[in-house]
Tab-separated table of C-alpha atoms in Angstrom:
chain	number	residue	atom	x	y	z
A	61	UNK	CA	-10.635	-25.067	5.363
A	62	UNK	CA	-7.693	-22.741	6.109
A	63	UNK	CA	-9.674	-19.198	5.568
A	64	UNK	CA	-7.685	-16.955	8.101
A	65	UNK	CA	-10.611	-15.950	9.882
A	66	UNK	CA	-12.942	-18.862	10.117
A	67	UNK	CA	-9.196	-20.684	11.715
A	68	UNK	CA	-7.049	-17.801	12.694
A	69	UNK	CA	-3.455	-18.362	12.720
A	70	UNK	CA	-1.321	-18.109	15.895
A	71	UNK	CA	0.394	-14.582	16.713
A	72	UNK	CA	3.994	-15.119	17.005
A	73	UNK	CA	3.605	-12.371	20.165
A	74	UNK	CA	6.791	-10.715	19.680
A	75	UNK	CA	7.205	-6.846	19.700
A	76	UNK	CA	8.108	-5.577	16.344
A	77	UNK	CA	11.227	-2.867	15.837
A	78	UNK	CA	10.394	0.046	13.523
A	79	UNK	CA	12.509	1.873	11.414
A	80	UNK	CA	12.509	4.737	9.012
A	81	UNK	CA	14.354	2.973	5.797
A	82	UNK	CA	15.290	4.387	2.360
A	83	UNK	CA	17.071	2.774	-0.780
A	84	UNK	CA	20.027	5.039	-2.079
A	85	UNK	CA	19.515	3.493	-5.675
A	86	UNK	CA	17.512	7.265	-6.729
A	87	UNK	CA	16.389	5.810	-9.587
A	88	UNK	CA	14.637	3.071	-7.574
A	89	UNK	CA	13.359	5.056	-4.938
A	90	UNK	CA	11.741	7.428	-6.987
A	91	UNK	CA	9.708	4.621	-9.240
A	92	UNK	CA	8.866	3.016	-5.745
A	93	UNK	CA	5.906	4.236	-3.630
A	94	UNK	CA	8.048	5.388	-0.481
A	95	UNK	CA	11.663	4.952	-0.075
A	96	UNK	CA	12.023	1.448	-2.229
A	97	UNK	CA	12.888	-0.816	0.950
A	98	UNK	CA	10.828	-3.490	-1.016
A	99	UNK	CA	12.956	-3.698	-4.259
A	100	UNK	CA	16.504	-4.005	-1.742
A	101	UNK	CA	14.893	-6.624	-0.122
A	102	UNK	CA	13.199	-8.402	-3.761
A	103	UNK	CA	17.141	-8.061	-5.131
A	104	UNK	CA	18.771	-10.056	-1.949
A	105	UNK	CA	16.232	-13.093	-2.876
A	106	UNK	CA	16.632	-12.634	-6.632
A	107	UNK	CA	20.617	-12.893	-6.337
A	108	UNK	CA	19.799	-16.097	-3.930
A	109	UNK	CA	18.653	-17.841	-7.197
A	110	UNK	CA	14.898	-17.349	-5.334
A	111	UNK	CA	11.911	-15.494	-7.064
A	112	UNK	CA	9.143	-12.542	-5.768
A	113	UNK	CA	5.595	-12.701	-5.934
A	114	UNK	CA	4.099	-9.109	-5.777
A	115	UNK	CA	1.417	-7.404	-7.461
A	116	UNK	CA	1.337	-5.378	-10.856
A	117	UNK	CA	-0.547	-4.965	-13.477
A	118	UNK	CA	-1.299	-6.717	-16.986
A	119	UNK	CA	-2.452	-5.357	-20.382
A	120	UNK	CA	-5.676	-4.360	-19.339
A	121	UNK	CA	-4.178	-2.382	-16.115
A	122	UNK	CA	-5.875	-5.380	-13.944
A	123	UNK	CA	-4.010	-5.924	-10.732
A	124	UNK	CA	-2.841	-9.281	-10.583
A	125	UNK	CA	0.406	-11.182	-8.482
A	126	UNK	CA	2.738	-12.440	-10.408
A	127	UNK	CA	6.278	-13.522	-10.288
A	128	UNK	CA	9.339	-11.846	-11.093
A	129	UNK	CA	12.607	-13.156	-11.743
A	130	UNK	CA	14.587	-10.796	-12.947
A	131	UNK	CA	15.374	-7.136	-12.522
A	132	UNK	CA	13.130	-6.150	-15.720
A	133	UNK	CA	9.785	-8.386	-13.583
A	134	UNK	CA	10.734	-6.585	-10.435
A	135	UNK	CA	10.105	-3.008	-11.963
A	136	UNK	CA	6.171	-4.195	-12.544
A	137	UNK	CA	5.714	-5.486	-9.024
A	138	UNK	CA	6.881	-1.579	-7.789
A	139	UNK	CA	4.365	1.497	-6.710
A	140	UNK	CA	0.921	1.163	-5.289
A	141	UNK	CA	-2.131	-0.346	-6.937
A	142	UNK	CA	-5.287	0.296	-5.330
A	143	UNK	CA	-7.690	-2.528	-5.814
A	144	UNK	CA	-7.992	-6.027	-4.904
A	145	UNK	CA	-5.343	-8.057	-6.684
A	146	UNK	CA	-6.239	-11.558	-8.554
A	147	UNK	CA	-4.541	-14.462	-6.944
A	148	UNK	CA	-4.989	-17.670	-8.762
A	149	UNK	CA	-3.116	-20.363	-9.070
A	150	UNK	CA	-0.045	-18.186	-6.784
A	151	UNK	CA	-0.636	-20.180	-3.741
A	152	UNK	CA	0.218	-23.996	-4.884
A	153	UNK	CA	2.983	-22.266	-7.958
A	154	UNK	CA	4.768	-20.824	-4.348
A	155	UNK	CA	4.207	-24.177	-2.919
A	156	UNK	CA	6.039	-26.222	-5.321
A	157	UNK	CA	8.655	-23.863	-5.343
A	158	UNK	CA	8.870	-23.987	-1.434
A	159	UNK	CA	8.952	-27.898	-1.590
A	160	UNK	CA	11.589	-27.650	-4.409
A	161	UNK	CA	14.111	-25.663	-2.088
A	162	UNK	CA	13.891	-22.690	-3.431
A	163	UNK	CA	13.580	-19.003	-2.552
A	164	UNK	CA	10.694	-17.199	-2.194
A	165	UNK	CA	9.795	-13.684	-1.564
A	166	UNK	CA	5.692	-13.360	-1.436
A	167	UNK	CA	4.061	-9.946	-0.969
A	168	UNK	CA	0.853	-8.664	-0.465
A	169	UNK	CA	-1.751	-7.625	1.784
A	170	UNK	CA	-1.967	-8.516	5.649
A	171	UNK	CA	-4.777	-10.958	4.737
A	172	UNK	CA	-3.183	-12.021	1.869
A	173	UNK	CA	-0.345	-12.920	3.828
A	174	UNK	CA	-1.976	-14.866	6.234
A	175	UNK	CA	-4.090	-16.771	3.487
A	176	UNK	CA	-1.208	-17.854	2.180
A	177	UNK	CA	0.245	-19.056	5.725
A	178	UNK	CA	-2.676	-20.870	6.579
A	179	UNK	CA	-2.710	-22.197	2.873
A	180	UNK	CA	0.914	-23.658	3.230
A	181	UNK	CA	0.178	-25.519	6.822
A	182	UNK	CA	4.256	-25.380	8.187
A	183	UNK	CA	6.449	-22.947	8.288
A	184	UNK	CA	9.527	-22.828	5.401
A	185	UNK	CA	12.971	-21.314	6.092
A	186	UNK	CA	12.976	-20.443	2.455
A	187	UNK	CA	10.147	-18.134	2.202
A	188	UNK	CA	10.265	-14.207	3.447
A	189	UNK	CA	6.495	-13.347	3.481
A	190	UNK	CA	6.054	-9.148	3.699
A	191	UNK	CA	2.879	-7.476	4.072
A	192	UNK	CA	1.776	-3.884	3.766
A	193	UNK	CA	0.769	-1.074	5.704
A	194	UNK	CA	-3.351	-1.435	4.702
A	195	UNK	CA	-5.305	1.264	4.146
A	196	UNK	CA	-8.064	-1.714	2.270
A	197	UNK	CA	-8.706	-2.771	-0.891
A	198	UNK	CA	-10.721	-1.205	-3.381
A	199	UNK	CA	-13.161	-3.147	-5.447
A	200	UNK	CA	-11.503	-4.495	-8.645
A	201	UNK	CA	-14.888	-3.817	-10.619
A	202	UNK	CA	-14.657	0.233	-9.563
A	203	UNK	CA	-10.877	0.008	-10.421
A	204	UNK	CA	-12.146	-1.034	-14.357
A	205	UNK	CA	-14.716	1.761	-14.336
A	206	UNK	CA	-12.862	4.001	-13.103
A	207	UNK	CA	-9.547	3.327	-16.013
A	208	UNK	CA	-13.053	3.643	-18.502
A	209	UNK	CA	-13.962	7.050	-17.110
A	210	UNK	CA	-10.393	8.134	-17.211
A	211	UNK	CA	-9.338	7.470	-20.177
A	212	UNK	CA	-12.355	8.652	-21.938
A	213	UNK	CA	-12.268	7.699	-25.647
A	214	UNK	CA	-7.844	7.437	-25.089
A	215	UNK	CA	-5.912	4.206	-25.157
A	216	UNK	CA	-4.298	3.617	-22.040
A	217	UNK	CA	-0.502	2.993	-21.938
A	218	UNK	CA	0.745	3.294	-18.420
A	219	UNK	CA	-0.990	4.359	-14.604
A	220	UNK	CA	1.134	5.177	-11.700
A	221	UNK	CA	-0.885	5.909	-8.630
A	222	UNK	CA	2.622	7.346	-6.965
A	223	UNK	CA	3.799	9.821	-9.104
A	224	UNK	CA	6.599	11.865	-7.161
A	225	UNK	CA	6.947	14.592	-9.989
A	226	UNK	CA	5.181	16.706	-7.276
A	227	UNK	CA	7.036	15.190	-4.342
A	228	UNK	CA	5.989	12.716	-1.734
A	229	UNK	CA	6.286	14.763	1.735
A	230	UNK	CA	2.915	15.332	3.256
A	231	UNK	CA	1.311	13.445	0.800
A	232	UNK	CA	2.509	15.153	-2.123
A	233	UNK	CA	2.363	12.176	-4.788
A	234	UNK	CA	0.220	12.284	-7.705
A	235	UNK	CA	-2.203	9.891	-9.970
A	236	UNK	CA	-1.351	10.034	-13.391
A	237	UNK	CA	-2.720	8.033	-16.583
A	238	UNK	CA	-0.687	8.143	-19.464
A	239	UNK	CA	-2.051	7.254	-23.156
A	240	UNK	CA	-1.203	5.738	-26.056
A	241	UNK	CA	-1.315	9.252	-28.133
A	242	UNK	CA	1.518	11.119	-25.728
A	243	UNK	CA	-0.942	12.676	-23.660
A	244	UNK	CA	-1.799	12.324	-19.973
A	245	UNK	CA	-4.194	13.132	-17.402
A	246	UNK	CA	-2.555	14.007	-13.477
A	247	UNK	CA	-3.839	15.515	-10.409
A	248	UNK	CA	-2.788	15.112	-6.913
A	249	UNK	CA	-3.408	12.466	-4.904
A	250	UNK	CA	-5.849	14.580	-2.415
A	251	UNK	CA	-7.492	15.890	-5.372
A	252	UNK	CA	-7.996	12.486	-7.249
A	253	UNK	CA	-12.034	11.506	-7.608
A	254	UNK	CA	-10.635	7.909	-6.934
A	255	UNK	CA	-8.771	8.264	-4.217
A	256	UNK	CA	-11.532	10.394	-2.544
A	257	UNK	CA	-13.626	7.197	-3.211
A	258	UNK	CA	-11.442	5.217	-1.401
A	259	UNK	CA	-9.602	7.346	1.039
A	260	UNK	CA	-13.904	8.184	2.129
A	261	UNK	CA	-14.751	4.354	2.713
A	262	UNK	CA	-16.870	4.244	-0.307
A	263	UNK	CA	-15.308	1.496	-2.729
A	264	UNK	CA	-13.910	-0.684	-0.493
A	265	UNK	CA	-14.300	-4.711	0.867
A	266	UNK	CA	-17.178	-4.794	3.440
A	267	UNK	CA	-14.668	-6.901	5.197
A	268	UNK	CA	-11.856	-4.323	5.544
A	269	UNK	CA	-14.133	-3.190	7.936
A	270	UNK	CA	-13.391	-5.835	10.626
A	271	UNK	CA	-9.414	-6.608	9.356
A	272	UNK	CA	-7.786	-9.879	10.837
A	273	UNK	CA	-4.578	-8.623	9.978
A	274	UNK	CA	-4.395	-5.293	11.939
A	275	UNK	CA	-1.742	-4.761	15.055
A	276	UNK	CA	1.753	-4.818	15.709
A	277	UNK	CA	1.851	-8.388	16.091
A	278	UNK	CA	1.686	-10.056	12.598
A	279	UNK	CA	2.590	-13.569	10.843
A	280	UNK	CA	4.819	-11.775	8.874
A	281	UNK	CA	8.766	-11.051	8.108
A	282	UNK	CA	8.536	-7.489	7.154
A	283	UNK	CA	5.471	-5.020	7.628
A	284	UNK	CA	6.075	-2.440	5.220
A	285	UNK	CA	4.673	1.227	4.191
A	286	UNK	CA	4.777	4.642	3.611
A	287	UNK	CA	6.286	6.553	6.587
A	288	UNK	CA	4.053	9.147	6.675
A	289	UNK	CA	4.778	11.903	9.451
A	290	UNK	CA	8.583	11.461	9.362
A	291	UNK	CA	9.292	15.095	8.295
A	292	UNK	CA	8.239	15.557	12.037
A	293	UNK	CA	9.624	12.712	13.650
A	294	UNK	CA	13.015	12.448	11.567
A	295	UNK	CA	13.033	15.650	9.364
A	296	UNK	CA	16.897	14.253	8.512
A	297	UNK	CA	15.200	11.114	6.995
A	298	UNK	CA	12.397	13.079	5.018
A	299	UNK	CA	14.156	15.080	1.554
A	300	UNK	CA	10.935	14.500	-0.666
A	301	UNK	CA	11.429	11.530	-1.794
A	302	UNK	CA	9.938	9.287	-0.283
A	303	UNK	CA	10.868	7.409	2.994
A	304	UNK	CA	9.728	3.649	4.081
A	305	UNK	CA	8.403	2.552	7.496
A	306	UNK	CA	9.346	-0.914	8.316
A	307	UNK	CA	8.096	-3.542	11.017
A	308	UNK	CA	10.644	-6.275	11.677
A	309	UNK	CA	8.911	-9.151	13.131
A	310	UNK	CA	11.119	-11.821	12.692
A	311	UNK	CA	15.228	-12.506	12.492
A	312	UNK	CA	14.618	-13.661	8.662
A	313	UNK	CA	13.138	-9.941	8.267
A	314	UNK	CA	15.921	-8.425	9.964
A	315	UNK	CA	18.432	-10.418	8.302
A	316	UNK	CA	17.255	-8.750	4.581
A	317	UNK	CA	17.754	-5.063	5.939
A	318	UNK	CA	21.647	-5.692	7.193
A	319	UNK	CA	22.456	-3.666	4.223
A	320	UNK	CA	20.597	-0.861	4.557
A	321	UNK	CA	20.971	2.155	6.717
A	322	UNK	CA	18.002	2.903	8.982
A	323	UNK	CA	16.719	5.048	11.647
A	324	UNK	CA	15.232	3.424	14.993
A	325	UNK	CA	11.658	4.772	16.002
A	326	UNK	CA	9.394	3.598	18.602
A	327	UNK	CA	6.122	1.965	17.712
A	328	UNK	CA	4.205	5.181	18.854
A	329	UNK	CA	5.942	7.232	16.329
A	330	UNK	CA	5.616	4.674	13.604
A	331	UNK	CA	1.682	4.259	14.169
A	332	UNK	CA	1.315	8.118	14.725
A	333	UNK	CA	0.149	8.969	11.100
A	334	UNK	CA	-0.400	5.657	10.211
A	335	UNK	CA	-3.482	4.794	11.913
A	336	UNK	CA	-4.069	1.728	9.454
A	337	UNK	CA	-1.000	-0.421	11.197
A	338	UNK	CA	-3.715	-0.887	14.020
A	339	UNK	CA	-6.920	0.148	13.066
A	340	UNK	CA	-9.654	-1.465	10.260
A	341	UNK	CA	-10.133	1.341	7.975
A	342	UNK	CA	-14.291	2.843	8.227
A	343	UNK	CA	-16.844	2.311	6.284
A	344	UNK	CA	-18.721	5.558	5.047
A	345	UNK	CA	-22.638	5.345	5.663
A	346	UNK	CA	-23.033	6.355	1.794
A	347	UNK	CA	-21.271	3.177	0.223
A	348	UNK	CA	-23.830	1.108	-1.061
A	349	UNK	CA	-25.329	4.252	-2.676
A	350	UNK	CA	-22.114	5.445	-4.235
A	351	UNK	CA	-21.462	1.949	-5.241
A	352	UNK	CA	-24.453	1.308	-7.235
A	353	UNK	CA	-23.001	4.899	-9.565
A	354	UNK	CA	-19.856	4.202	-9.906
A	355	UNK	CA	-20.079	0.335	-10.489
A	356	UNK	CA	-22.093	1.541	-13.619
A	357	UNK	CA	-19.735	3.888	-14.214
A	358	UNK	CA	-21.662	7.510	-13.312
A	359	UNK	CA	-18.459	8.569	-11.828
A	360	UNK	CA	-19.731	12.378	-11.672
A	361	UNK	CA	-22.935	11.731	-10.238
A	362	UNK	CA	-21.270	9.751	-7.201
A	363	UNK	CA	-18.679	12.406	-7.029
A	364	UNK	CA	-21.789	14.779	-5.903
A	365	UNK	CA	-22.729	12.437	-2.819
A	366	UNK	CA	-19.032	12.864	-1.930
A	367	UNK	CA	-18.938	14.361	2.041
A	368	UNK	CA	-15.620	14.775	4.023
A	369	UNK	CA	-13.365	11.581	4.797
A	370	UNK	CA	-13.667	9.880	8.028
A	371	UNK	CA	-11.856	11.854	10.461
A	372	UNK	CA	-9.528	8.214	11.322
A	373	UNK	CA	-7.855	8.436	7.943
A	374	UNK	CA	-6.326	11.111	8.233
A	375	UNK	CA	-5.709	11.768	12.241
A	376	UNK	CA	-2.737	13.908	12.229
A	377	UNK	CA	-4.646	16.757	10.240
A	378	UNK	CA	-6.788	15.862	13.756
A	379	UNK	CA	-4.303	16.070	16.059
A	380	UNK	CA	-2.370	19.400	14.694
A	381	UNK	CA	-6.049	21.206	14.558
A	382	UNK	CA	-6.513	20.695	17.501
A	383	UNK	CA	-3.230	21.593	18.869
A	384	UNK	CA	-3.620	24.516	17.030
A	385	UNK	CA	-6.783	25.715	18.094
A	386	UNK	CA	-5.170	24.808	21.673
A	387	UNK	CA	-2.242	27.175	21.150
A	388	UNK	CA	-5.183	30.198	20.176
A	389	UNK	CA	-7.070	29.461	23.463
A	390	UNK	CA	-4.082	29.665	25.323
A	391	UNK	CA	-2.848	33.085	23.796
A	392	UNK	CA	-5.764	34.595	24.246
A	393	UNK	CA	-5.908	33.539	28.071
């Protein structure tokens, strides 16, 4: 009865501002996944008495939301975790809260965002709803797998999918698995079997395909993500780190950032690398095929059906070939 896209909610139709944001807490802003804007904004609602919903993993590395209310809470709900998250029971727990008078910080996906809108019927002053730059979400079943694969015969003790210890400019991070006997696995991100999988289009929804929650224009406080491109648009802003790209939609959204220093950039800029603001991400021609292996965990033989990414995910490599090759032509002439 209140699925966003059988009754789609009302755009507010305002213009978002963008900025390029970073936490100068260095200890929290390198455990985040960009610059830790999320974790400034999670502490202003904790020290309100309120409480965050966000997602993070339990025991078994499954990615569920839960809710923090303290600083020790907050550290799970930090870094990316690519695959669906488990939401039961967080909708009407965030309700009673709501009707209670308290605080509440909820993030999650676009679409998870505007579930929970739709969910909730009315609008509360007391909730700050933020939402993520999207690539999609992976299926939760390949996630398991894929932790099975990994860890081989190993216990697992601790995943981060953002691992700066080889920086974060132009997509520097890496994955890496630690286990229980003091060993661990890590590779870069671009090099990462599972992030091929779902950078390619292969493991995803079928529904990220069509995305109600893509634009500028969102139901939304706070869009945040990774501000990927900035050592171009903002070198200043871009020290390896990791640097945040933030939508403010709202004077509630605004209103948590006071604190923070940021750098204006036009909506062009913002969207320039990050195609997934606007666009659904693709799905590759070889999923169900590649699903079938790695869903019964033949991670290896899927790996050799792997072909190049779609050229949308990553359109600045696009755009700087083809200046490039532009720049030859012209010499030549």
């Amino acid at each position: 009865k209140v699925c966003p896209v059988i009754n789609p909610l009302q755009m507010g139709g305002n213009t978002p501002k963008a900025y390029a944001v970073y936490s100068k807490d260095e200890t929290v802003r390198m455990q985040s996944s960009s610059g830790g804007v999320f974790t400034e904004v999670a502490r202003i609602v904790l020290n309100d008495g309120g409480v965050v919903y966000g997602a993070a993993y339990n025991e078994q590395f499954e990615v569920v939301h839960i809710c923090a209310e303290t600083e020790e809470d907050l550290a799970k709900l930090r870094s990316a975790k690519y695959a669906q998250s488990d939401l039961r029971g967080i909708f009407p727990e965030i309700k009673a809260r709501l009707n209670k008078g308290q605080k509440v910080l909820f993030s999650g996906t676009p679409c998870q965002v505007l579930g929970l809108k739709t969910y909730l019927k009315k609008e509360y002053l007391n909730l700050i709803t933020v939402d993520l730059v999207c690539h999609s979400v992976p299926s939760p079943l390949v996630w398991k797998k894929y932790l099975e694969y990994i860890s081989a015969d190993k216990t697992l003790a601790a995943v981060n999918l953002r691992c700066k210890d080889t920086g974060w400019s132009r997509y520097g991070y890496s994955n890496r698995f630690d286990f229980s006997d003091n060993t661990y696995h890590m590779n870069r991100s671009s090099e990462s079997l599972y992030m091929k999988f779902f950078g390619g289009g292969y493991i995803s929804r079928p529904a990220c395909a069509n995305c109600p929650g893509k634009g500028y224009d969102r139901v939304s406080d706070l869009t945040l993500g990774d501000f990927w491109g900035i050592w171009d648009i903002a070198p200043e802003c871009d020290d390896d780190r990791g640097t945040s790209l933030v939508l403010v939609h709202t004077g509630k959204g605004a209103a948590t950032l006071e604190g923070l220093e940021k750098r204006a950039v036009t909506l062009s800029e913002a969207s320039h690398e990050n195609p997934a603001i606007i666009h659904s991400a693709g799905q590759n021609p070889k999923r169900t095929e590649i699903m079938e292996l790695v869903r019964a965990g033949h991670f290896d033989e899927a790996a050799m059906l792997l072909t190049s990414p779609p050229v949308h995910s990553r359109p600045g490599l696009l755009r700087r070939g083809m200046a490039f090759l532009k720049r030859r032509i012209t010499r030549r002439q």
